[in-house]
Tab-separated table of C-alpha atoms in Angstrom:
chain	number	residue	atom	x	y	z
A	1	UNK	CA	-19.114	18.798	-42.114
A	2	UNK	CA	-21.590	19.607	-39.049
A	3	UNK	CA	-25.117	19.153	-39.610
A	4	UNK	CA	-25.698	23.057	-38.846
A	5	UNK	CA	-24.230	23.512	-41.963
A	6	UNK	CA	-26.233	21.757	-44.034
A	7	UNK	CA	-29.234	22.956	-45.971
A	8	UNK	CA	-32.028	22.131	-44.070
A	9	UNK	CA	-34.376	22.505	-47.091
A	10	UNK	CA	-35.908	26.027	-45.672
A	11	UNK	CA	-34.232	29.423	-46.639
A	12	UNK	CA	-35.088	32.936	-45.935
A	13	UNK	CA	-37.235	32.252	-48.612
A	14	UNK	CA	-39.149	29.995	-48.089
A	15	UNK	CA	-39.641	30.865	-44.277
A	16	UNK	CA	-41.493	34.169	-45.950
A	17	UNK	CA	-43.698	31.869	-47.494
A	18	UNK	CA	-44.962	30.272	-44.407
A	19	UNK	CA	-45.421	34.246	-42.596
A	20	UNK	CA	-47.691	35.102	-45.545
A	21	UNK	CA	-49.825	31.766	-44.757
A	22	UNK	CA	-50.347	32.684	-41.193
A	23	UNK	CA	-51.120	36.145	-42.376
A	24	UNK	CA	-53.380	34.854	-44.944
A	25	UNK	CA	-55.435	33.478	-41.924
A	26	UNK	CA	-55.233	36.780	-40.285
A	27	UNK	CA	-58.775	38.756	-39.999
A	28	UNK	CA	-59.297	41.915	-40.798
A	29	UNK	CA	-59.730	43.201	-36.828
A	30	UNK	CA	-56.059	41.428	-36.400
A	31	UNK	CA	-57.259	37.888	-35.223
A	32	UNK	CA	-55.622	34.702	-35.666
A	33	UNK	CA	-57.678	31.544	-35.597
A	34	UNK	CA	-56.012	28.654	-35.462
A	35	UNK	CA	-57.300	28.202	-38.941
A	36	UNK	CA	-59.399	29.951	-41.711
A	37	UNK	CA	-63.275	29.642	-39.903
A	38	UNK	CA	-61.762	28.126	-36.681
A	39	UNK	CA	-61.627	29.179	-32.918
A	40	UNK	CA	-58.814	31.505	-31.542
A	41	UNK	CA	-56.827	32.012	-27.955
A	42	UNK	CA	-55.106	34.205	-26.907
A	43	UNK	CA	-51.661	31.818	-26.459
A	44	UNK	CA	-51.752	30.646	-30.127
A	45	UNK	CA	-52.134	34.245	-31.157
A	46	UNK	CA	-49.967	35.793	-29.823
A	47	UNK	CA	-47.603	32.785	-31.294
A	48	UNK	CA	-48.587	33.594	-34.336
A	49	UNK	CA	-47.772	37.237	-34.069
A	50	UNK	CA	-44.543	36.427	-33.058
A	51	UNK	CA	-43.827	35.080	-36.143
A	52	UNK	CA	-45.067	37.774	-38.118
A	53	UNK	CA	-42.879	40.103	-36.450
A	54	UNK	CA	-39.951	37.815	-37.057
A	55	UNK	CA	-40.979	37.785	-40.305
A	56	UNK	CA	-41.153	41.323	-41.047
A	57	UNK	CA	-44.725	41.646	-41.148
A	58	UNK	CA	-44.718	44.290	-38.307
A	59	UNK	CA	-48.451	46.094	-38.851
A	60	UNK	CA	-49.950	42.856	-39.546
A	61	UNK	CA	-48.023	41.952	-36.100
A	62	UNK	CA	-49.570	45.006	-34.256
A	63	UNK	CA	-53.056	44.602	-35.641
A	64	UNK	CA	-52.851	41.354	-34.025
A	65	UNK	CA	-51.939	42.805	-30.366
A	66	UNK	CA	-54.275	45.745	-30.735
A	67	UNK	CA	-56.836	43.527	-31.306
A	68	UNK	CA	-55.628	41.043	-27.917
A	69	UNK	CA	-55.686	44.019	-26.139
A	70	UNK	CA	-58.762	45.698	-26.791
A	71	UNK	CA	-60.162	42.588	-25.726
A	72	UNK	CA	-58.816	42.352	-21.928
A	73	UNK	CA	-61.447	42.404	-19.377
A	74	UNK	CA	-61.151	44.467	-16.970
A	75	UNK	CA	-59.621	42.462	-14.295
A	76	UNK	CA	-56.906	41.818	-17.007
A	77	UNK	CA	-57.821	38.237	-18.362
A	78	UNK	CA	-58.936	37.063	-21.484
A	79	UNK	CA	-61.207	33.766	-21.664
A	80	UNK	CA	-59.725	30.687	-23.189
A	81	UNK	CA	-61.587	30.653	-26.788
A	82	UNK	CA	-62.854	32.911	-28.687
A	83	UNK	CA	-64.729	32.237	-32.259
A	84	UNK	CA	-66.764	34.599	-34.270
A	85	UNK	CA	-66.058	37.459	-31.804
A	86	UNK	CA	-67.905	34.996	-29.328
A	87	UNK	CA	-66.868	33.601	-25.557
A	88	UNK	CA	-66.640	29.343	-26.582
A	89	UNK	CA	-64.814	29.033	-23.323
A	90	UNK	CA	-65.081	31.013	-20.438
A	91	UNK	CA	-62.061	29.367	-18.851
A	92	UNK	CA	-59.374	31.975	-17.389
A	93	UNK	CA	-55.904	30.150	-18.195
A	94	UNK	CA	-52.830	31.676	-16.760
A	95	UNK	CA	-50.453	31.077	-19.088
A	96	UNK	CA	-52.514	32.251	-22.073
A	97	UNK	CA	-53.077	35.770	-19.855
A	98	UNK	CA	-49.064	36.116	-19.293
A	99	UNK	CA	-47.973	35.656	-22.821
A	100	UNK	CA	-48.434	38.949	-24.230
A	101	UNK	CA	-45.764	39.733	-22.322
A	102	UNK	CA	-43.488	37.473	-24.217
A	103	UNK	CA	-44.864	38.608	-27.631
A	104	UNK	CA	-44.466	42.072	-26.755
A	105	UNK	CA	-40.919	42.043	-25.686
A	106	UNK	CA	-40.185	39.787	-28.580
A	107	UNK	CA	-42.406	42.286	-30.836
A	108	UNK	CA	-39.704	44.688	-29.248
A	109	UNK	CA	-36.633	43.060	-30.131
A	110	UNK	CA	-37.927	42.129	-33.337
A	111	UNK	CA	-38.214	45.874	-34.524
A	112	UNK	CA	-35.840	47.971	-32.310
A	113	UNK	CA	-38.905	49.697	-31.596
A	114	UNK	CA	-40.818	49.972	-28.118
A	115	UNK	CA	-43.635	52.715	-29.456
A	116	UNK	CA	-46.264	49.331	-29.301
A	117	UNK	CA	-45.073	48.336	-26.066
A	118	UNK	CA	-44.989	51.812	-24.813
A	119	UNK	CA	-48.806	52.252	-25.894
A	120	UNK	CA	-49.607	48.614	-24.639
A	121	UNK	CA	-47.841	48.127	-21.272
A	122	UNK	CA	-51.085	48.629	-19.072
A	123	UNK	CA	-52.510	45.877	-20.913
A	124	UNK	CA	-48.916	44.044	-19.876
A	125	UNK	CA	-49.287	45.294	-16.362
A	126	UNK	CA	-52.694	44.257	-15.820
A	127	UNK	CA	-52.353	41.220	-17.679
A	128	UNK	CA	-49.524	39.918	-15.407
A	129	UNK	CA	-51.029	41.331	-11.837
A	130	UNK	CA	-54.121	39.407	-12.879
A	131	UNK	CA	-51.964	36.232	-13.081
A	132	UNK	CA	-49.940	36.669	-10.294
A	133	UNK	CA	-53.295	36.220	-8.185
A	134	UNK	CA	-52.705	32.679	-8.815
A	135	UNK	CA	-49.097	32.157	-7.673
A	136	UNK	CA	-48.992	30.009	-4.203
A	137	UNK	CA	-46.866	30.214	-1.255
A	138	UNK	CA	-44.887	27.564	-2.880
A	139	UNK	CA	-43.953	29.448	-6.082
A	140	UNK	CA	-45.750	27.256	-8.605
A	141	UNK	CA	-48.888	29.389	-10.038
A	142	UNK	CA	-52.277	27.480	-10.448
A	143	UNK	CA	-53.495	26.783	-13.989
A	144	UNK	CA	-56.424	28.543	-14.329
A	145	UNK	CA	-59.933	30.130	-13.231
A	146	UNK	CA	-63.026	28.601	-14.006
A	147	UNK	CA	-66.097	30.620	-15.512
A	148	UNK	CA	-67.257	31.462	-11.638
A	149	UNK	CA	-63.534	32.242	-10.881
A	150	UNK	CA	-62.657	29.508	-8.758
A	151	UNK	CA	-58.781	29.153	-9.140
A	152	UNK	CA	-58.147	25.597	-10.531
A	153	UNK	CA	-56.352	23.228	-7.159
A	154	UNK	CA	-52.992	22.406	-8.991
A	155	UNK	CA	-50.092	23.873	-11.367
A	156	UNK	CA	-49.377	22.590	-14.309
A	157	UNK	CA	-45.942	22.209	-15.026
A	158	UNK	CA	-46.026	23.381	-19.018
A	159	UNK	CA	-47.889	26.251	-18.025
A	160	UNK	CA	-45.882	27.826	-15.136
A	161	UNK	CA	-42.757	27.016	-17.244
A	162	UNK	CA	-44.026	28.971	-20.221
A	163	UNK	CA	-45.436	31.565	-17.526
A	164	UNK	CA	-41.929	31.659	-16.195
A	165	UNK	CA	-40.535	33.149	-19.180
A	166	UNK	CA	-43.210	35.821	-19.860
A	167	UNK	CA	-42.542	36.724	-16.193
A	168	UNK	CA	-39.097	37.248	-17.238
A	169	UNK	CA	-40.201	39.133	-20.473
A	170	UNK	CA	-42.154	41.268	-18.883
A	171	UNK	CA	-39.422	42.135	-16.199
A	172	UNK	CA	-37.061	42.992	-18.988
A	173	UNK	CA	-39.989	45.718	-20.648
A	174	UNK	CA	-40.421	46.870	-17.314
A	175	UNK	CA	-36.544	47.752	-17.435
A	176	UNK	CA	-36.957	49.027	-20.877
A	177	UNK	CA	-39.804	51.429	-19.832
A	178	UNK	CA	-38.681	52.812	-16.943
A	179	UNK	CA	-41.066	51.039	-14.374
A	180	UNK	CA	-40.323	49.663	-11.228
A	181	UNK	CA	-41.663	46.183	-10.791
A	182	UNK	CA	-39.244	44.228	-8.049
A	183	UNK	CA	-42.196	42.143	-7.295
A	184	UNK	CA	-42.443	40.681	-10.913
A	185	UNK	CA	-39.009	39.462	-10.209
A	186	UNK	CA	-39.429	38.196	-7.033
A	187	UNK	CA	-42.384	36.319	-8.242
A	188	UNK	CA	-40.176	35.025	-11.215
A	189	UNK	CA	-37.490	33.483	-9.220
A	190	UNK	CA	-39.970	32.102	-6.660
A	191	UNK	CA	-41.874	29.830	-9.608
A	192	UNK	CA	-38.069	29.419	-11.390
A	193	UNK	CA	-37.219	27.403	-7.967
A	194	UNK	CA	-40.699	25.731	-7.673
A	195	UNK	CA	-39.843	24.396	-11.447
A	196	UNK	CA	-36.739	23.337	-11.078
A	197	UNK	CA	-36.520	21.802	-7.750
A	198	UNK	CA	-40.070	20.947	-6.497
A	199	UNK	CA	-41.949	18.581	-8.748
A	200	UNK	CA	-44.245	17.524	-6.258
A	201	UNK	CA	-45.635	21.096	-6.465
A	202	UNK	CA	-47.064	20.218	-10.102
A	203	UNK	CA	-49.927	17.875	-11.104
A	204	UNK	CA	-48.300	14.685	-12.853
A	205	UNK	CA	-48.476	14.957	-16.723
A	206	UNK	CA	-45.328	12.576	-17.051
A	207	UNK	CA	-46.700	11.343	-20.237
A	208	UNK	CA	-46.457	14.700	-22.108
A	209	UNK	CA	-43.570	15.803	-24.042
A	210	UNK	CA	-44.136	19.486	-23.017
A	211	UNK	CA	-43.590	18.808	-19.625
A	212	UNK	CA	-40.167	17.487	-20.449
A	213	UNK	CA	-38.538	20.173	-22.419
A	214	UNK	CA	-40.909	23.165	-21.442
A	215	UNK	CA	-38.845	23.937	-18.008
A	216	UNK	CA	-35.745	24.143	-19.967
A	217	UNK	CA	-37.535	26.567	-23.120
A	218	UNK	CA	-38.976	28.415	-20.734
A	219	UNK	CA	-35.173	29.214	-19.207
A	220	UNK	CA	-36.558	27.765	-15.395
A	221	UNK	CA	-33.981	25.073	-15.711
A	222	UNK	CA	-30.128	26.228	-17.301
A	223	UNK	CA	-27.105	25.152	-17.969
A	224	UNK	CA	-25.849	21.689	-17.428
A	225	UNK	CA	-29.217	20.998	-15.244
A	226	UNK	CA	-30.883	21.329	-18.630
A	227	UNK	CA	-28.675	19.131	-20.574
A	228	UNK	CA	-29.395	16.781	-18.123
A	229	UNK	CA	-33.425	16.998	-18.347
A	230	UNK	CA	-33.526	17.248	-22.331
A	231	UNK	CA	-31.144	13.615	-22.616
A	232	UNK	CA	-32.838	11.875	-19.623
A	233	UNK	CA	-36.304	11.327	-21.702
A	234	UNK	CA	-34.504	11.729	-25.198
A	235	UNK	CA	-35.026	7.943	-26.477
A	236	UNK	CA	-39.300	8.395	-25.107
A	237	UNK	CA	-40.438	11.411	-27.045
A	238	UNK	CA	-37.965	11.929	-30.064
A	239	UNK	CA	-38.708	9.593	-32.808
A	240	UNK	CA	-35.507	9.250	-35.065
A	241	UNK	CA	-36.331	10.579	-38.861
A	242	UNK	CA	-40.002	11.989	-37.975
A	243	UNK	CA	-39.718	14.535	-34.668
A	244	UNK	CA	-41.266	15.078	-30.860
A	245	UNK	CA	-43.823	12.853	-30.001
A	246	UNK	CA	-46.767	14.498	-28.063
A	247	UNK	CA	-47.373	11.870	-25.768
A	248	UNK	CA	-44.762	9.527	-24.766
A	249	UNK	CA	-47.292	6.408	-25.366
A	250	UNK	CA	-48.778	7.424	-28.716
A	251	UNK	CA	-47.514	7.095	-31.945
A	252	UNK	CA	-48.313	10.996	-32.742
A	253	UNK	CA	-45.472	13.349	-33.443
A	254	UNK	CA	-46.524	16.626	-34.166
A	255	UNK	CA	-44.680	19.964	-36.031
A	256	UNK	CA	-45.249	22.273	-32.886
A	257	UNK	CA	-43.866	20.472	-30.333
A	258	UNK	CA	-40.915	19.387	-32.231
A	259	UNK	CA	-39.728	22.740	-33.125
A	260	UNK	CA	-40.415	23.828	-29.448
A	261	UNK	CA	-37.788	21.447	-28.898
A	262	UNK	CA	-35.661	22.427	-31.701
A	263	UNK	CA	-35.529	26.081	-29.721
A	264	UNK	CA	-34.347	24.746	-26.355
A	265	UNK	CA	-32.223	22.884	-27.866
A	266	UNK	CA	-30.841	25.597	-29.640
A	267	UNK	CA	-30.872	27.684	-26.497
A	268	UNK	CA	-28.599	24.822	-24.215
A	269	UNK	CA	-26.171	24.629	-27.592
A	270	UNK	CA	-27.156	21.188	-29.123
A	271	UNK	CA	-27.134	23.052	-32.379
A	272	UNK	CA	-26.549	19.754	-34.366
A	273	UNK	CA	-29.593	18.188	-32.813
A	274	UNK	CA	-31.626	21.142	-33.077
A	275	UNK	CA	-31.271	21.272	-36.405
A	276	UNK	CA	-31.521	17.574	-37.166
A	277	UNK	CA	-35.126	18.010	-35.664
A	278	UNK	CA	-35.785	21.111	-37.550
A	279	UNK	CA	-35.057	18.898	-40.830
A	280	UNK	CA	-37.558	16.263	-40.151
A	281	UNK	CA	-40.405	18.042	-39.105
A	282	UNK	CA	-40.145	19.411	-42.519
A	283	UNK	CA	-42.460	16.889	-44.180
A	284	UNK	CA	-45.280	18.545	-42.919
A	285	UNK	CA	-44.935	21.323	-44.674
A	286	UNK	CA	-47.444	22.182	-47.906
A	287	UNK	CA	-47.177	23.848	-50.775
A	288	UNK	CA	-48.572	26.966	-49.311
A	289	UNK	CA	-46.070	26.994	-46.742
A	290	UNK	CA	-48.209	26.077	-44.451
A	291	UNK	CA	-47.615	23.766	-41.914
A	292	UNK	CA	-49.710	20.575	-40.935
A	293	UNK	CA	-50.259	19.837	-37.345
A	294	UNK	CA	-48.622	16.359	-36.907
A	295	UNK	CA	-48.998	13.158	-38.016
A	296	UNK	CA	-49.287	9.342	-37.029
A	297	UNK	CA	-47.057	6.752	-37.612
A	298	UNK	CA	-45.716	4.654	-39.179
A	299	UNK	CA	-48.039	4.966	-42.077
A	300	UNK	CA	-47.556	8.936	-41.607
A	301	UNK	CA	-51.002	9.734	-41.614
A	302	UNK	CA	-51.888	13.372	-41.130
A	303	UNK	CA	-53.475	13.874	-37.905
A	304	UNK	CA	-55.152	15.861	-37.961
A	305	UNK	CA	-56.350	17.221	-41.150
A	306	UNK	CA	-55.173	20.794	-40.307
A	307	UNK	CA	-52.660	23.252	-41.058
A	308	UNK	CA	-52.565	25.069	-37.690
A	309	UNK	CA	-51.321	28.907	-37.363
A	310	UNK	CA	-49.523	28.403	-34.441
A	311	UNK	CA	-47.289	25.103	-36.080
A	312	UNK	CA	-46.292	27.617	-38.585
A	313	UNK	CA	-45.617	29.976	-36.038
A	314	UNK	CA	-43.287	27.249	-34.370
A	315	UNK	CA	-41.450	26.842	-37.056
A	316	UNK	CA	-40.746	30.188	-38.196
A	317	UNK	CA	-39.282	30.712	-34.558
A	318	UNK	CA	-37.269	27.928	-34.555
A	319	UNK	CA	-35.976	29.077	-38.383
A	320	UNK	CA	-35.578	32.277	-36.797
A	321	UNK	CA	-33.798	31.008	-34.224
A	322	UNK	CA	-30.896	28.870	-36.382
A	323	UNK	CA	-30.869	31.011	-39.552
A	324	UNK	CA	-30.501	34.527	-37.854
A	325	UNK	CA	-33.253	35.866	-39.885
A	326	UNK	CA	-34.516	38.605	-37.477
A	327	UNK	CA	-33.133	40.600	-34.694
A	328	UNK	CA	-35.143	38.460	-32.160
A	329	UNK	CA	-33.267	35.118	-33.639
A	330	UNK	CA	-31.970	34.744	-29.600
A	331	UNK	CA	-35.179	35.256	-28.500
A	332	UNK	CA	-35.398	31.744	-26.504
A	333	UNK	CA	-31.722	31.852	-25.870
A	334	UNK	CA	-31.804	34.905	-23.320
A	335	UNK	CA	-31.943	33.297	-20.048
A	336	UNK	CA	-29.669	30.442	-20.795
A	337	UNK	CA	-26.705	32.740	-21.601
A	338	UNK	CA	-24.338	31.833	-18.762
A	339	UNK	CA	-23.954	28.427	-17.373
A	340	UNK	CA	-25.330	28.778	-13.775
A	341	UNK	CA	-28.241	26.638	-13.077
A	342	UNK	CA	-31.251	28.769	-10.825
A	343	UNK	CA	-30.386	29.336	-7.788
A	344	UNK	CA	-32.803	28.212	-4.952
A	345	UNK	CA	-34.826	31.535	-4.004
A	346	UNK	CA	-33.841	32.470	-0.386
């Protein structure tokens, strides 16, 4: 019998469980801290929304972007924490700007229904624009803006990866609504190249497991190009029976990152391995289906004491993802549907 077919210890069930938990979190404006009392941002957020709109929860889901978007600044940014309705960090990342983009579509294809996005896409359009500012000759687009709005000197390779897919999001709404945006597209295969064939381009974060599977989850890197990247560091970040380490030379293995992996690997077709992963990380799971940020071991220590929003969030995508339970389950899987690697931008 193939592992897929296995119980994995989570049903529909219990997956409900863990969208009431993040909802439970949820304040009444729509925000979602990363815990109860806790700071928000706007990446984790919209994470979390996501999974409430797998999960059915669709006016908790839009209470959540409603309340993202009526917090854009003008120039179509949002600073990098938030607590207590209160700037904590005036930072301008990039990658937290361009994923309402993602949630949106995915809000989209969760629903069948494009009303929110309809009513939302300026926020979309000026949220992207705004982080297109940052893109460089080469392709790659700089991390972030600092509180006088000096653009930060390098990429980061996590970030223009996940960037790469909202890009690619947000050309797809575009399509969906009509508008004409040829220059999202051109932008999107410009920083798809930059990924996947210039890694000089990209300040070295070796050590982090994002950097290693986040080119292939964010669909920059396809077909057997990804296979490639996701066995090369295998054996450094995957430890067998727990999950995804964070860092390469730490022994921390934390409940996000692992089912981030679980979804590219889900999205290249190592089902069997994707749901291997998806099995361990299910220790960290409490009895409020909530889901506990990592731990260390081999004495499998929490750390740290939290049970973060966005892990829960992680892991009702990536049940979403091999249990079919929404209409978005092939969310992560769009842009490795053929078997073409990216082509070098002319």
């Amino acid at each position: 019998m193939r592992l897929h077919e296995l119980s994995a210890g989570v049903d529909e069930g219990l997956v409900a469980t863990t969208v009431d938990a993040i909802a439970a979190v949820q304040l009444g404006d729509g925000c979602i801290p990363w815990f109860s009392g806790h700071h928000v941002d706007p990446w984790n957020h919209v994470e979390a929304a996501m999974a409430l709109s797998a999960g059915g929860r669709v006016a908790e889901a839009e209470r959540a972007y409603r309340w993202l978007a009526a917090l854009q600044r003008r120039d179509g940014t949002w600073f990098a924490y938030y607590r207590d309705g209160k700037v904590t960090d005036p930072t301008v990342d990039a990658n937290f700007c361009a994923y309402i983009a993602t949630g949106l579509w995915h809000h989209t294809q969760a629903t069948g229904d494009a009303t929110l996005l309809a009513r939302l896409w300026p926020v979309v359009e000026r949220a992207i624009d705004a982080v297109l500012t940052l893109q460089t000759p080469g392709g790659e687009i700089l991390w972030a803006r600092d509180a006088k709005r000096r653009p930060y000197p390098a990429a980061l390779l996590t970030s223009s990866s996940s960037i790469h897919f909202s890009l690619r999001c947000a050309v797809s709404a575009a399509a969906e609504l009509g508008a004409d945006r040829d220059d999202w597209e051109n932008a999107a295969r410009r920083l798809a190249h930059a990924i996947a064939h210039r890694s000089d381009r990209f300040e070295p974060r070796d050590r982090w497991a994002m950097d290693w599977y986040y080119p292939v989850l964010g669909g920059a890197v396809t077909g057997q190009a990804a296979l490639v990247r996701l066995a090369e560091r295998w054996d450094e970040f995957v430890v067998d029976g727990l999950g995804v380490r964070c860092v390469s030379d730490r022994p921390w293995v934390t409940g996000a990152e692992t089912c981030e992996l679980v979804l590219a690997l889900d999205a290249t077709g190592r089902i069997d391995d994707a749901w291997r992963l998806f099995t361990w990380m299910q220790r960290l799971r409490g009895d409020d289906g909530a889901y506990w940020t990592g731990d260390v071991f081999p004495d499998n220590i929490r750390w740290p004491e939290e049970q973060t929003t966005w892990t829960s969030a992680a892991t009702v995508l990536a049940a979403d993802a091999l249990l079919g339970l929404s209409p978005a389950a092939g969310f992560f899987r769009t842009l490795h549907l053929g078997d073409t690697e990216i082509e070098a931008a002319g």
